[in-house]
Coordinates of C-alpha atoms in Angstrom, one line a residue:
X13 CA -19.3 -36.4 8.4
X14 CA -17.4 -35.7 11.7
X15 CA -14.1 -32.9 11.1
X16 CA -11.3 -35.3 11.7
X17 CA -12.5 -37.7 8.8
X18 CA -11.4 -34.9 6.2
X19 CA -8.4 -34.5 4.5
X20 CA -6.1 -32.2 6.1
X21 CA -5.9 -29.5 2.9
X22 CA -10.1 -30.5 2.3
X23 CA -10.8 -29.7 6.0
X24 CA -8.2 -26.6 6.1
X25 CA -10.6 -25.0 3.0
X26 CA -13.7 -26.0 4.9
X27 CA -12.8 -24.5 8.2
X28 CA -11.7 -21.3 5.4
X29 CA -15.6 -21.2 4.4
X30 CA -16.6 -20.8 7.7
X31 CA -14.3 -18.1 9.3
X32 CA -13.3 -15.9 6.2
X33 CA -16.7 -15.4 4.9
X34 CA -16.3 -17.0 2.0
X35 CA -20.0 -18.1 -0.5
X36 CA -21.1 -21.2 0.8
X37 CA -18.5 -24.3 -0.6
X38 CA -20.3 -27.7 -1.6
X39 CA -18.3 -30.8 -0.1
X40 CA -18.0 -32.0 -3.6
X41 CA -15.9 -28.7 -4.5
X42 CA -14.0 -29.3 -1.9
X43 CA -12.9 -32.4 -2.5
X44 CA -12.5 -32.8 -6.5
X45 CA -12.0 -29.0 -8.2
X46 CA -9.2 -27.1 -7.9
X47 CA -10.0 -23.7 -9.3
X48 CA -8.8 -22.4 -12.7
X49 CA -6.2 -19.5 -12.2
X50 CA -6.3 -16.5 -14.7
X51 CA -3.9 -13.8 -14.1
X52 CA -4.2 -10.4 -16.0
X53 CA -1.4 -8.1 -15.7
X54 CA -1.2 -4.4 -17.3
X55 CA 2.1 -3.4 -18.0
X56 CA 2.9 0.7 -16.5
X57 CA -1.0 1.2 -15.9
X58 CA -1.4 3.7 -13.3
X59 CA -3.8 3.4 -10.6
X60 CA -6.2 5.8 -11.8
X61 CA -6.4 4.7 -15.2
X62 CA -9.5 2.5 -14.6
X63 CA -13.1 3.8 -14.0
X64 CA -13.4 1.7 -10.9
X65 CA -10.5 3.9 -9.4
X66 CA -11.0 6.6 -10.3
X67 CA -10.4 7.5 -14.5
X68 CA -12.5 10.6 -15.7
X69 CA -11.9 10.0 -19.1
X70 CA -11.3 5.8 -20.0
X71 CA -14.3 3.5 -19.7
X72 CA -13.6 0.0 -18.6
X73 CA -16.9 -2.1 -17.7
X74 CA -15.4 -5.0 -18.1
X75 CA -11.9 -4.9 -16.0
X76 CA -14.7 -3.2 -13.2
X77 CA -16.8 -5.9 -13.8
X78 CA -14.2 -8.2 -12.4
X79 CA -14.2 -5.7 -8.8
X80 CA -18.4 -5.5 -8.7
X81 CA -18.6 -9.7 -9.0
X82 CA -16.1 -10.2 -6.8
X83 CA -13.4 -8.2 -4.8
X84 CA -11.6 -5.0 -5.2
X85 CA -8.8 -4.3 -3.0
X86 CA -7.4 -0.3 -2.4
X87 CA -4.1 -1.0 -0.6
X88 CA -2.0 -3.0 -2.7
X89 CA 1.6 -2.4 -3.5
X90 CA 4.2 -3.6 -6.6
X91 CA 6.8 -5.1 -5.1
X92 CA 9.5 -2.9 -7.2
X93 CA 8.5 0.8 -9.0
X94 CA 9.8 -1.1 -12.6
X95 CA 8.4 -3.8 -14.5
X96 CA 11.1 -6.8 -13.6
X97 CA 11.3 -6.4 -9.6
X98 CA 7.5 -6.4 -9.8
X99 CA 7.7 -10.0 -12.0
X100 CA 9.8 -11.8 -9.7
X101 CA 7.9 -10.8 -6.6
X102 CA 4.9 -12.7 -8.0
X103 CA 6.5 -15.3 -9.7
X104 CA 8.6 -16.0 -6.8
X105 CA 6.6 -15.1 -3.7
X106 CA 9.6 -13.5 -2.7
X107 CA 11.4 -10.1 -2.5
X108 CA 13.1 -9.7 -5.5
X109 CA 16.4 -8.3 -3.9
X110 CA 17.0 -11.9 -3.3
X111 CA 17.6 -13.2 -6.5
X112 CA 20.5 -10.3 -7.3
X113 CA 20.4 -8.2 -10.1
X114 CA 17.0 -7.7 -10.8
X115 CA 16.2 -4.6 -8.7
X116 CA 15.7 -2.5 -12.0
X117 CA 14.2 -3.4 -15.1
X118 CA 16.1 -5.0 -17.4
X119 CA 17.2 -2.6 -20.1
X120 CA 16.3 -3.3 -24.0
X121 CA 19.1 -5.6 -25.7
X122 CA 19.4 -7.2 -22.2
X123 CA 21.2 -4.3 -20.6
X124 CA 22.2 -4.2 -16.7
X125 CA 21.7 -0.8 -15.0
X126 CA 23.1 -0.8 -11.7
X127 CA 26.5 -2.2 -10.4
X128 CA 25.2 -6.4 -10.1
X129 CA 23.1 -6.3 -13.0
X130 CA 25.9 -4.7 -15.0
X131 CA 27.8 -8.0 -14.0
X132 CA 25.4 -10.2 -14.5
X133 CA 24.7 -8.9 -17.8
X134 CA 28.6 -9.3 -18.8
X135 CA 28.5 -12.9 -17.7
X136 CA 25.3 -13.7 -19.8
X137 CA 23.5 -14.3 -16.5
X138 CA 21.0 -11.9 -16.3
X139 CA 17.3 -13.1 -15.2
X140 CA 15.4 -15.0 -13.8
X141 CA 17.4 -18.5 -12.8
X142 CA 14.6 -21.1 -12.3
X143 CA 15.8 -22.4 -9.4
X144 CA 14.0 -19.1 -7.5
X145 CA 11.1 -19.4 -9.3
X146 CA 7.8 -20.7 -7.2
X147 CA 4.2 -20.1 -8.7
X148 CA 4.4 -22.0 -11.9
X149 CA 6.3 -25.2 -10.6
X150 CA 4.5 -25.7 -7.5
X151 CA 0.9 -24.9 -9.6
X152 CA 2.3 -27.6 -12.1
X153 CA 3.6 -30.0 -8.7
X154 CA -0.1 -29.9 -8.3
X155 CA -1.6 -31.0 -11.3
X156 CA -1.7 -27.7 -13.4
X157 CA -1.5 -26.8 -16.7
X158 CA 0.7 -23.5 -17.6
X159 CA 0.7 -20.8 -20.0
X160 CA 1.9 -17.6 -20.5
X161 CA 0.8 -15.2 -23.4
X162 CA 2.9 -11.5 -23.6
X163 CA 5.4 -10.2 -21.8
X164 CA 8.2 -11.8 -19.8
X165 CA 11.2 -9.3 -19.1
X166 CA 13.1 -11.7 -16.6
X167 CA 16.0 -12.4 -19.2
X168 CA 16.8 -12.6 -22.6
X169 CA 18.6 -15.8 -22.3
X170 CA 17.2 -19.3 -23.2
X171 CA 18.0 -20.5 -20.0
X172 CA 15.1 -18.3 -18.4
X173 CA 13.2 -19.2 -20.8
X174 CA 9.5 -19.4 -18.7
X175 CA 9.3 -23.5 -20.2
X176 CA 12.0 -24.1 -18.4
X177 CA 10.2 -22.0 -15.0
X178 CA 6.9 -24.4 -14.7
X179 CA 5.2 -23.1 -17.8
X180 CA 4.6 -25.4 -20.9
X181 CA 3.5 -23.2 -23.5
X182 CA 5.2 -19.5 -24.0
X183 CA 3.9 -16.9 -26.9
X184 CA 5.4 -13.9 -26.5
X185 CA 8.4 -11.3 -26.2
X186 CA 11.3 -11.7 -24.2
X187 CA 12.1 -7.4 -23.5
X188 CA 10.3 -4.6 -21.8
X189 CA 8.5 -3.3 -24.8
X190 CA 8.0 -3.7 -28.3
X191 CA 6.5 -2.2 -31.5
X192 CA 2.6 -2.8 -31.2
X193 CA 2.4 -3.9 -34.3
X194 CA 5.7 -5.2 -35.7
X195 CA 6.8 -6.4 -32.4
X196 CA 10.2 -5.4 -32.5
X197 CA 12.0 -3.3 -29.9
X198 CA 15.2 -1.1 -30.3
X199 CA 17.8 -3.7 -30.5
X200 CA 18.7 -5.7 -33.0
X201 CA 17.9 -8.9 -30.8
X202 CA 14.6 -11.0 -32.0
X203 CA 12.3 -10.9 -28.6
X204 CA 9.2 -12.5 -29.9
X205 CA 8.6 -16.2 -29.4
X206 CA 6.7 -19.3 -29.7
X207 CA 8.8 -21.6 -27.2
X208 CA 11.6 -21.1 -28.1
X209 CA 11.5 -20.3 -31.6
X210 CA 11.7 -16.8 -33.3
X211 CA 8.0 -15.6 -35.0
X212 CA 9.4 -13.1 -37.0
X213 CA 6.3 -12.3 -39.4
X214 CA 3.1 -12.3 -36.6
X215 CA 0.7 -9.5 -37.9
X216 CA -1.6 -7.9 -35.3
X217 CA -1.8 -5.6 -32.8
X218 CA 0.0 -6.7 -29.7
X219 CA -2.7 -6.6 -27.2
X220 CA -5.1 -8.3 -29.8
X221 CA -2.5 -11.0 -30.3
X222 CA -2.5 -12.1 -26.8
X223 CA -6.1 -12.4 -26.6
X224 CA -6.2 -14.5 -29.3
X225 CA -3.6 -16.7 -27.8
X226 CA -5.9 -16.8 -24.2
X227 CA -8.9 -17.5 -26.3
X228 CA -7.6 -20.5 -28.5
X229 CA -6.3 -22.0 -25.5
X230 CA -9.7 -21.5 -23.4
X231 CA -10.8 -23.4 -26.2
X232 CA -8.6 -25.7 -26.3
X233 CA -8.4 -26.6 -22.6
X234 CA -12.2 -28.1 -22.5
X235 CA -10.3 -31.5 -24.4
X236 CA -9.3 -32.0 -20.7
X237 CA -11.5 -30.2 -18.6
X238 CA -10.1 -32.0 -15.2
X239 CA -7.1 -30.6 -15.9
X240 CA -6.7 -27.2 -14.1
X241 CA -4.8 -24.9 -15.5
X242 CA -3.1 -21.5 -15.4
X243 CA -3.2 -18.6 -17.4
X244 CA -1.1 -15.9 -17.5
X245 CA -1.3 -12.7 -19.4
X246 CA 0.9 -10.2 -19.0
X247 CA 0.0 -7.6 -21.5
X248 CA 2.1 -4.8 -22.7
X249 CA -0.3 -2.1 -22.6
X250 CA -0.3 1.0 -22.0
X251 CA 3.2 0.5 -22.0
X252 CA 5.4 2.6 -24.5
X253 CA 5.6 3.3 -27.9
X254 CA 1.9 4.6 -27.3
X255 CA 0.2 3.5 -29.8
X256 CA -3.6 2.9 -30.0
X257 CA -5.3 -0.4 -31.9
X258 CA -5.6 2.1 -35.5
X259 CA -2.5 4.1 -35.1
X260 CA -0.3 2.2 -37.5
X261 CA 1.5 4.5 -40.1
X262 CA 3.8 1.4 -40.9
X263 CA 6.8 2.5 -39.4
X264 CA 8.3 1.9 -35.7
X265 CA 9.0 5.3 -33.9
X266 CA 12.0 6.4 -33.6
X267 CA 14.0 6.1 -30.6
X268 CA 13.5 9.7 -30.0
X269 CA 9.8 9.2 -29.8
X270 CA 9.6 6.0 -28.2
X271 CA 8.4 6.8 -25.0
X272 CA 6.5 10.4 -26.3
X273 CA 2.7 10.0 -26.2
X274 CA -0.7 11.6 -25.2
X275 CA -3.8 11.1 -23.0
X276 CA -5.6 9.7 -25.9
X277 CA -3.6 7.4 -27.2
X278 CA -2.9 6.2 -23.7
X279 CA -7.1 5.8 -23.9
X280 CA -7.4 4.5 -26.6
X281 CA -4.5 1.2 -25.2
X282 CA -6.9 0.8 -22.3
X283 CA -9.6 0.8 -23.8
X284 CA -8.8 -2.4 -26.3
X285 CA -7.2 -3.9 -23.0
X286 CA -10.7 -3.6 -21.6
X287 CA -12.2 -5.0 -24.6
X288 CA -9.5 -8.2 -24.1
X289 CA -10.5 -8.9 -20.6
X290 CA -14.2 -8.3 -21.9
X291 CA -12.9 -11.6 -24.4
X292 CA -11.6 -13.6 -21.9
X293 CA -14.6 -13.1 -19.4
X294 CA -17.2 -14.1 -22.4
X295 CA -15.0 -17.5 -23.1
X296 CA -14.5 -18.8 -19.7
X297 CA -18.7 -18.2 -19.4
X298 CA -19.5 -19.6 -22.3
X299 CA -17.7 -22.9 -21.3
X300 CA -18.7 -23.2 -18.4
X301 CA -15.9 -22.7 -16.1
X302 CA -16.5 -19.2 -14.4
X303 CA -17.6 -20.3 -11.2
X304 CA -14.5 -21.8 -10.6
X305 CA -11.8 -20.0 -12.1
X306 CA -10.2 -16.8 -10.2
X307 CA -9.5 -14.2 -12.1
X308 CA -7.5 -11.4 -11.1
X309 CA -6.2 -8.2 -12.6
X310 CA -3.4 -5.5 -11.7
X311 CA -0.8 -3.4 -12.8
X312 CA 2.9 -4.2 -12.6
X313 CA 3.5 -1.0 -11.0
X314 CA 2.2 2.9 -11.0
X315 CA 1.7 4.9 -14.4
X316 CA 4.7 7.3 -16.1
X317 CA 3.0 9.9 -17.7
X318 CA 0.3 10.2 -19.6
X319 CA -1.0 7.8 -17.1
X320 CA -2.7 8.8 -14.2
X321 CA -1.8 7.0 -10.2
X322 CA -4.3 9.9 -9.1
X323 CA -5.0 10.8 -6.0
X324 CA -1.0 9.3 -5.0
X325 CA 2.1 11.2 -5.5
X326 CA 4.4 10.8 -8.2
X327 CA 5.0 8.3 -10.5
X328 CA 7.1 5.2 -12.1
X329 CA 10.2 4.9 -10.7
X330 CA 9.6 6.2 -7.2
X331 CA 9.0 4.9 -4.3
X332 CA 5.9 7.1 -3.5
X333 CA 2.8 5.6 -3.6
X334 CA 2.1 7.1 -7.4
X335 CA 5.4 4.6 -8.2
X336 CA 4.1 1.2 -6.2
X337 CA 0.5 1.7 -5.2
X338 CA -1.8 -0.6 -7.8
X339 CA -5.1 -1.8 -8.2
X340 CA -6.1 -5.2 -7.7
X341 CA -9.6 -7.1 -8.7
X342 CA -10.0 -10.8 -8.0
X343 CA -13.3 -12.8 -9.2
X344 CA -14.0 -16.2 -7.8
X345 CA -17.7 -16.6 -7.9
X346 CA -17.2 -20.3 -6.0
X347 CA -16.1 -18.7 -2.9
X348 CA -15.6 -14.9 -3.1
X349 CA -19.4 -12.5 -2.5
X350 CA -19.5 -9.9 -5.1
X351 CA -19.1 -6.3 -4.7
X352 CA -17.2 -6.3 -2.0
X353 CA -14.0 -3.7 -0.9
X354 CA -11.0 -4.7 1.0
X355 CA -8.4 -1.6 3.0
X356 CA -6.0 -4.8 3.6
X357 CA -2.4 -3.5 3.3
X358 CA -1.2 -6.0 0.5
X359 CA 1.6 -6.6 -2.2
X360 CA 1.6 -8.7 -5.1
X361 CA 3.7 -10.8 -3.5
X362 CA 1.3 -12.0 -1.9
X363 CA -0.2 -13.8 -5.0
X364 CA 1.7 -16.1 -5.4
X365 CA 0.8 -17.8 -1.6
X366 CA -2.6 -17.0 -2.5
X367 CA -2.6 -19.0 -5.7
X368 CA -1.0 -21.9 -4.5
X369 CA -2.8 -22.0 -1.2
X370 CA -6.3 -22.0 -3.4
X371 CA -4.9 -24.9 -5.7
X372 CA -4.7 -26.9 -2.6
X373 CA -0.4 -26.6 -2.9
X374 CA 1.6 -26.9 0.2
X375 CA 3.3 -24.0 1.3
X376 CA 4.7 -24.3 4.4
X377 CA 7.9 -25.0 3.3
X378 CA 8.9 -22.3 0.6
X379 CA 9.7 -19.7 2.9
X380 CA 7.5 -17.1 1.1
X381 CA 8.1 -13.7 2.0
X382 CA 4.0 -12.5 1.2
X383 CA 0.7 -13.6 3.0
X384 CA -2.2 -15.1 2.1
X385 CA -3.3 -12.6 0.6
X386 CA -7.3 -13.9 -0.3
X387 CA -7.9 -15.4 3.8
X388 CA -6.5 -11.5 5.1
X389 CA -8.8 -9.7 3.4
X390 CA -11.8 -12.1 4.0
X391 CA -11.7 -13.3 7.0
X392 CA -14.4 -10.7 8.4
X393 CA -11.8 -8.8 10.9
X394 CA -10.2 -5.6 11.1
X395 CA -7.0 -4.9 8.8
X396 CA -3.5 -6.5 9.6
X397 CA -1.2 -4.3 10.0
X398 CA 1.8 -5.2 7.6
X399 CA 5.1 -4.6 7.4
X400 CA 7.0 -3.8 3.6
X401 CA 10.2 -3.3 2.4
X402 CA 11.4 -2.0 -1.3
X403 CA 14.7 -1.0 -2.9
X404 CA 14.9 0.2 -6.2
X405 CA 18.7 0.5 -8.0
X406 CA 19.3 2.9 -11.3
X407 CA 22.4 3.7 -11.7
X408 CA 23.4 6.9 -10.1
X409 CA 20.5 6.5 -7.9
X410 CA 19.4 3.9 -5.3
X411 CA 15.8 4.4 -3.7
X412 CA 14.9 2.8 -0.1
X413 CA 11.4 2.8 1.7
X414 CA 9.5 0.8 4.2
X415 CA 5.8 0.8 5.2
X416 CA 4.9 -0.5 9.0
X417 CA 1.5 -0.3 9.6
X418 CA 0.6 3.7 9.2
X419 CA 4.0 4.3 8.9
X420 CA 6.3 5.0 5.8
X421 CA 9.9 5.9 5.5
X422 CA 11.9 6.9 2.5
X423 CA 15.0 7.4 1.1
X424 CA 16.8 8.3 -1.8
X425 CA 20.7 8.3 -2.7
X426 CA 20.8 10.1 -5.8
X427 CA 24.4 9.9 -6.4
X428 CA 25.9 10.8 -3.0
X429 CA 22.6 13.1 -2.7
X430 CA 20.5 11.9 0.3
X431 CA 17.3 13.1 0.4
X432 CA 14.2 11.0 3.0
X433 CA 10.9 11.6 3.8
X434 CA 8.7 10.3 6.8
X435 CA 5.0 10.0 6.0
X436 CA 1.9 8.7 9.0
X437 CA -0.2 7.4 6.3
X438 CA -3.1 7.6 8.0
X439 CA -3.0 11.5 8.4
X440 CA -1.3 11.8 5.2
X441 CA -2.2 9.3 2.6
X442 CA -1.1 11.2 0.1
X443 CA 2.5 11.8 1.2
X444 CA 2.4 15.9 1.0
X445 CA 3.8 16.5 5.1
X446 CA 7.5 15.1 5.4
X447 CA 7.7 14.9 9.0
X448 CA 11.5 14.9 8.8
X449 CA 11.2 18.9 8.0
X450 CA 9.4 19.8 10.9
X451 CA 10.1 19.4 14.7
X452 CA 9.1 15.9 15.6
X453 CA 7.6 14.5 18.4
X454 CA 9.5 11.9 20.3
X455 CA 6.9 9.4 18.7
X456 CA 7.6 10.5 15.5
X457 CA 11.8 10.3 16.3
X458 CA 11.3 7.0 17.7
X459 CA 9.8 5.1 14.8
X460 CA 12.3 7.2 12.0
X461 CA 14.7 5.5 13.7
X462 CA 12.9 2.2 13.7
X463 CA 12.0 2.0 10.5
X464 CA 15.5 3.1 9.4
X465 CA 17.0 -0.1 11.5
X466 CA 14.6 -2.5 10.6
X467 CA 14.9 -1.3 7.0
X468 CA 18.9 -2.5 7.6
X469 CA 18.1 -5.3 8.9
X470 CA 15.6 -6.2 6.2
X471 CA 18.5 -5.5 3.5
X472 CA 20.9 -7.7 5.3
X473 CA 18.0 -10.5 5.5
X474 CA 17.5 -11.1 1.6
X475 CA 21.2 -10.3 0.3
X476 CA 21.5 -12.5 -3.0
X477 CA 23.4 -15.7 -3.4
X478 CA 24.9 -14.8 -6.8

């Protein structure tokens, strides 16, 4: 059949096949099967805390699985060092500075902590509004069937609830973190949902819970297999309280041990999250719908201790590459070669085109801040150089970076305390010579100052509406 008798989305992911090395894509795909979307997302996991990237001491086989049959990318950042900045970048495909007030993560009993988030807070407006959010709607705008299973942490208020955000079915809770196994934070606010309705007596261990959720629904979805659907699982492990799939003595910790835990109870989290995504592999194989379903798995942002972001510096909460860098594996046996490794400088912001652009969803006109993310990496060329911005607000402090290309620039106002850092990632990947204490070369003057002004102009680009 000549080109210009295709579709204009059929012929777009035909002419894809063919330039971004992509497995060899039947006409019939093409045309009639939008892929199955399953996203796993680890709540605080550090980049080092799988064996694919580097863990001495936590075996995962089947989270690596996911990198050795498909694609394992190096070089991805969180949009945000916290758990809610990162959830709106790749629900909205945006930065999340430009939804206001969600620059930190939103603190248990739906507490604001910065200036805007404070207010929002007051005024019972702080979240999500569904107005900014893009991945679910334009998934279900396209035919797709949405679900989420865990965490949300993008408002405790009903009216960001995630059915009212594109997604129509929600188990889950509604905070940062919970009990494990009573599923209760510290607040006297109920947090764990069916919709919209309060489960106050689910037994089971959290991350056990969710699978079950993913796997009735797996089930469930082969009632109307030419549905597509989307599945999303963000998990709370390892997250705080630490506490392991045997470690309950019947009582929640206290707040003064909340976030107090060791290297083996840390393990011992991954390790059933392994055996989850070792559950949700085995379903979508055994009916028959892993050739076409992408699944993907990350972390929301870099480790705190005891988790490792090994070989980067720091941790949660910064902006050095320990606090945003993350691992990312993405499986799509009907178009992606296994075992392969991608350098491309990417964000998870990026997802969210990726997604929708794979689902066959327009998305020229959403203004999207992130890329393509799937047709960078495989088109068969040399890395794109990218440019990307963060800001990260806890009251006192206020931290401020931007990457261009081997370049990165940082800055931190820890009340009235400036401190800043230059870094040529390429030389220095691991962030440990601060150009800015040495004699620069005019080179090395020239882009500081660039990155600082184009870091401005960045901040004055996504200033919120509310």
């Amino acid at each position: 059949m000549p080109l210009w008798h295709f579709p204009v989305m059929t012929l777009r992911l035909l002419l894809a096949s063919v330039f971004l090395g992509f497995g060899p894509l039947t006409t019939s795909l093409l045309l009639a099967e939008p892929p199955n979307i399953i996203f796993i997302v680890a709540d605080d996991m550090g980049y080092a805390d799988i064996s694919s990237f580097g863990a001495p001491d936590i075996k995962t086989p089947n989270i690596d699985r996911i990198g050795e049959e498909g694609i394992k990318f190096t070089n991805i950042y969180a949009m945000g060092p916290e758990c809610t900045p990162s959830r709106v970048s790749f629900l909205t495909g945006r930065y999340p500075q430009r939804v206001g007030g969600m620059e930190c993560a939103i603190g248990t009993g739906n507490v604001g902590r910065y200036d805007d988030a404070v207010q929002l807070a007051q005024a019972g407006d702080l979240g999500l509004p569904p107005s900014h959010s893009v991945l679910a709607p334009k998934l279900k705008d396209a035919g797709y069937h949405n679900v989420i299973f865990g965490k949300w942490h993008l408002g405790y208020e009903d009216k960001f609830s995630p059915l009212d955000q594109g997604f129509d079915k929600f188990i889950g809770f509604l905070g940062g973190n919970v009990d494990y196994f009573r599923h209760e934070e510290l607040s006297d606010i109920d947090v764990y949902l069916s919709d919209r309705e309060i489960l106050n007596n689910r037994k089971g261990y959290t991350t056990n819970l969710i699978t079950q959720d993913a796997i009735k629904f797996l089930k469930e979805s082969r009632k109307d297999p030419d549905t597509p659907f989307f599945l999303y699982l963000p998990h709370a492990a390892p997250h705080f309280p630490f506490q392991g799939p045997e470690d309950d003595d019947g009582t929640m910790p206290s707040a003064e041990d909340w976030t107090k835990g060791t290297r083996g109870t840390y393990l011992k989290m991954m390790e059933g999250l392994d055996q989850s995504v070792g559950e949700v592999l085995e379903k979508i194989e055994a009916i028959g719908i892993a050739h076409n379903t992408i699944i993907v798995f990350t972390s929301d942002h870099g480790a705190m201790k005891p988790g490792l972001n090994n070989p980067w510096r720091d941790y949660k909460g910064t902006l050095f590459e320990g606090g945003i860098r993350v691992p990312l594996l993405v499986r799509w046996p009907a178009k992606i070669a296994p075992g392969s490794t991608s350098d491309q400088v990417g964000s998870l912001m990026d997802l969210t085109k990726s997604f929708l652009e794979a689902a066959g969803a327009e998305t020229n006109e959403l203004n999207l801040d992130g890329e393509d993310l799937f047709t960078l990496a495989l088109k068969g060329e040399p890395t794109v150089d990218r440019t990307l911005h963060w800001r990260a607000k806890r009251s006192p402090r206020i931290w401020s970076a931007t990457r261009h290309g081997e370049w990165k620039w940082i800055r931190k106002d820890d009340d009235g305390h400036v401190s800043e850092w230059l870094f040529n990632l390429n030389k220095d990947p691991y962030e440990k010579d601060n150009l800015l204490e040495r004699q620069m070369t005019p080179r090395q003057s020239a882009t500081h100052a660039m990155l600082k002004r184009t870091h401005e102009d960045w901040e004055a680009s996504v200033a919120p509406s509310r």
